[in-house]
Structure formats: structure tokens, C-alpha cells
């Protein structure tokens, strides 16, 4: 059976551990980004709804001003 490393160079087991560390790091990063996007996305939709509501209110106020100016 061959040794896991020769002359201080990393061998199969070391590469496997490094690979698993990278996989775990990527998975954790993906989960964190997914949660941040999910939380940030709902507030973005709320903000868009509020902006649309305010734009509607501004249009109503402009119409009222036009009616006052016509009188």
C-alpha cells in the first residue's frame, strides 16, 4: 500500500479534506446568500408597493389642484 504523502507533498487524503472544506464553504455561502436575498426581496416588494401607492396619491392631488385652478 502506498503512503498518503511522499516527501512532504500532500497526497490523496489531504486533497480530499481540502476538497470537502471547499465544498462546505461554498454550501454555507450559498445558504447565507439565499437567506439574505429572501429577506431583502420581501422588503423590496413592499417598497415598490408603497411607491406605487404614493404615485397614485400624487396623481389624485394633481387632479384636485387642476380642478381648483379651473374654478
Coordinates of N, CA and C in Angstrom, one line a residue:
X1 N 0.8 -1.2 0.0 CA 0.0 0.0 0.0 C 0.9 1.2 0.0
X2 N 0.5 2.3 -0.8 CA 1.3 3.5 -0.9 C 1.0 4.4 0.3
X3 N 2.0 5.2 0.7 CA 1.7 6.1 1.8 C 0.8 7.3 1.2
X4 N 0.2 8.0 2.2 CA -0.7 9.1 1.8 C 0.1 10.2 1.3
X5 N 1.3 10.4 1.6 CA 2.1 11.5 1.1 C 3.5 11.0 1.0
X6 N 4.2 11.7 0.1 CA 5.6 11.4 -0.2 C 6.5 12.6 -0.1
X7 N 7.4 12.6 0.8 CA 8.4 13.7 0.9 C 7.7 15.1 1.3
X8 N 6.7 15.0 2.0 CA 6.1 16.3 2.5 C 5.1 16.8 1.5
X9 N 4.9 16.2 0.4 CA 3.9 16.6 -0.6 C 2.5 16.0 -0.2
X10 N 1.4 16.8 -0.3 CA 0.1 16.3 0.0 C -0.3 15.2 -0.9
X11 N -1.0 14.2 -0.4 CA -1.5 13.1 -1.1 C -3.0 13.1 -1.2
X12 N -3.5 11.9 -1.5 CA -5.0 11.8 -1.7 C -5.9 12.2 -0.6
X13 N -5.5 11.8 0.7 CA -6.4 12.1 1.8 C -6.3 13.6 2.1
X14 N -5.2 14.2 1.9 CA -5.1 15.7 2.2 C -6.0 16.5 1.1
X15 N -5.9 16.0 -0.1 CA -6.7 16.6 -1.2 C -8.2 16.4 -0.9
X16 N -8.5 15.3 -0.4 CA -9.9 15.0 -0.1 C -10.4 16.0 1.0
X17 N -9.6 16.2 2.0 CA -10.0 17.1 3.1 C -10.1 18.5 2.6
X18 N -9.2 18.9 1.8 CA -9.2 20.3 1.2 C -10.5 20.4 0.4
X19 N -10.8 19.5 -0.4 CA -12.0 19.5 -1.3 C -13.2 19.6 -0.5
X20 N -13.3 18.8 0.6 CA -14.5 18.8 1.4 C -14.7 20.1 2.1
X21 N -13.6 20.7 2.5 CA -13.6 22.1 3.2 C -14.2 23.1 2.2
X22 N -13.7 23.0 0.9 CA -14.2 24.0 -0.1 C -15.6 23.8 -0.4
X23 N -16.1 22.5 -0.5 CA -17.5 22.2 -0.7 C -18.4 22.8 0.4
X24 N -17.9 22.6 1.7 CA -18.7 23.1 2.8 C -18.7 24.6 2.8
X25 N -17.6 25.2 2.5 CA -17.6 26.7 2.5 C -18.5 27.2 1.4
X26 N -18.5 26.6 0.2 CA -19.4 27.1 -0.9 C -20.9 26.9 -0.5
X27 N -21.2 25.7 0.1 CA -22.6 25.5 0.5 C -23.0 26.5 1.6
X28 N -22.2 26.8 2.6 CA -22.6 27.8 3.6 C -22.8 29.1 3.0
X29 N -21.9 29.5 2.1 CA -22.0 30.8 1.4 C -23.3 30.9 0.6
X30 N -23.7 29.8 -0.1 CA -24.9 29.7 -0.9 C -26.1 29.9 0.0
X31 N -26.1 29.2 1.1 CA -27.3 29.3 2.0 C -27.4 30.7 2.6
X32 N -26.3 31.3 3.0 CA -26.3 32.7 3.5 C -26.8 33.7 2.5
X33 N -26.3 33.6 1.2 CA -26.8 34.5 0.2 C -28.3 34.3 -0.1
X34 N -28.7 33.0 -0.1 CA -30.1 32.7 -0.4 C -31.0 33.4 0.7
X35 N -30.6 33.3 2.0 CA -31.4 33.9 3.1 C -31.4 35.4 2.9
X36 N -30.3 36.0 2.6 CA -30.2 37.4 2.5 C -31.1 37.9 1.4
X37 N -31.1 37.2 0.2 CA -31.9 37.6 -0.9 C -33.4 37.4 -0.6
X38 N -33.7 36.3 0.2 CA -35.1 36.1 0.5 C -35.6 37.2 1.4
X39 N -34.8 37.6 2.4 CA -35.2 38.6 3.3 C -35.3 40.0 2.7
X40 N -34.3 40.3 1.8 CA -34.2 41.6 1.1 C -35.3 41.7 0.0
X41 N -35.6 40.6 -0.6 CA -36.6 40.6 -1.6 C -38.0 41.0 -1.2
X42 N -38.4 40.6 0.0 CA -39.7 40.9 0.5 C -39.8 42.4 0.8
X43 N -38.8 43.0 1.4 CA -38.8 44.4 1.7 C -38.8 45.2 0.4
X44 N -38.1 44.7 -0.6 CA -38.1 45.4 -1.9 C -39.5 45.4 -2.5
X45 N -40.2 44.3 -2.4 CA -41.6 44.3 -3.0 C -42.5 45.3 -2.2
X46 N -42.3 45.3 -0.9 CA -43.1 46.3 -0.1 C -42.8 47.7 -0.5
X47 N -41.5 48.0 -0.7 CA -41.1 49.3 -1.1 C -41.7 49.7 -2.5
X48 N -41.7 48.8 -3.4 CA -42.3 49.0 -4.7 C -43.8 49.3 -4.6
X49 N -44.5 48.5 -3.7 CA -45.9 48.8 -3.5 C -46.2 50.1 -2.9
X50 N -45.4 50.5 -1.9 CA -45.5 51.9 -1.3 C -45.3 53.0 -2.3
X51 N -44.3 52.8 -3.2 CA -44.0 53.8 -4.2 C -45.2 53.9 -5.2
X52 N -45.7 52.8 -5.6 CA -46.9 52.8 -6.5 C -48.1 53.5 -5.8
X53 N -48.3 53.2 -4.5 CA -49.4 53.9 -3.8 C -49.2 55.4 -3.7
X54 N -48.0 55.8 -3.4 CA -47.7 57.2 -3.3 C -47.8 57.9 -4.7
X55 N -47.4 57.3 -5.8 CA -47.6 57.8 -7.1 C -49.1 58.0 -7.4
X56 N -49.9 57.1 -7.0 CA -51.3 57.2 -7.2 C -51.9 58.4 -6.4
X57 N -51.4 58.6 -5.2 CA -51.9 59.7 -4.3 C -51.5 61.0 -4.9
X58 N -50.3 61.1 -5.5 CA -49.8 62.3 -6.1 C -50.7 62.7 -7.3
X59 N -51.0 61.7 -8.1 CA -51.9 61.9 -9.3 C -53.2 62.4 -8.8
X60 N -53.8 61.9 -7.8 CA -55.1 62.4 -7.3 C -55.0 63.8 -6.8
X61 N -53.9 64.2 -6.1 CA -53.7 65.5 -5.6 C -53.5 66.5 -6.8
X62 N -52.8 66.1 -7.9 CA -52.7 66.9 -9.0 C -54.0 67.2 -9.7
X63 N -54.8 66.2 -9.8 CA -56.2 66.4 -10.4 C -57.0 67.3 -9.5
X64 N -56.9 67.2 -8.2 CA -57.6 68.2 -7.4 C -57.1 69.6 -7.6
X65 N -55.8 69.8 -7.7 CA -55.2 71.1 -8.0 C -55.7 71.7 -9.3
X66 N -55.8 70.8 -10.3 CA -56.2 71.2 -11.6 C -57.7 71.7 -11.6
X67 N -58.5 71.0 -10.8 CA -59.9 71.3 -10.7 C -60.0 72.7 -9.9
X68 N -59.2 72.9 -8.9 CA -59.2 74.2 -8.2 C -58.8 75.3 -9.1
X69 N -57.8 75.1 -10.0 CA -57.3 76.1 -10.9 C -58.4 76.4 -11.9
X70 N -59.2 75.4 -12.4 CA -60.2 75.7 -13.4 C -61.4 76.5 -12.8
X71 N -61.6 76.5 -11.5 CA -62.7 77.2 -10.9 C -62.5 78.6 -10.8

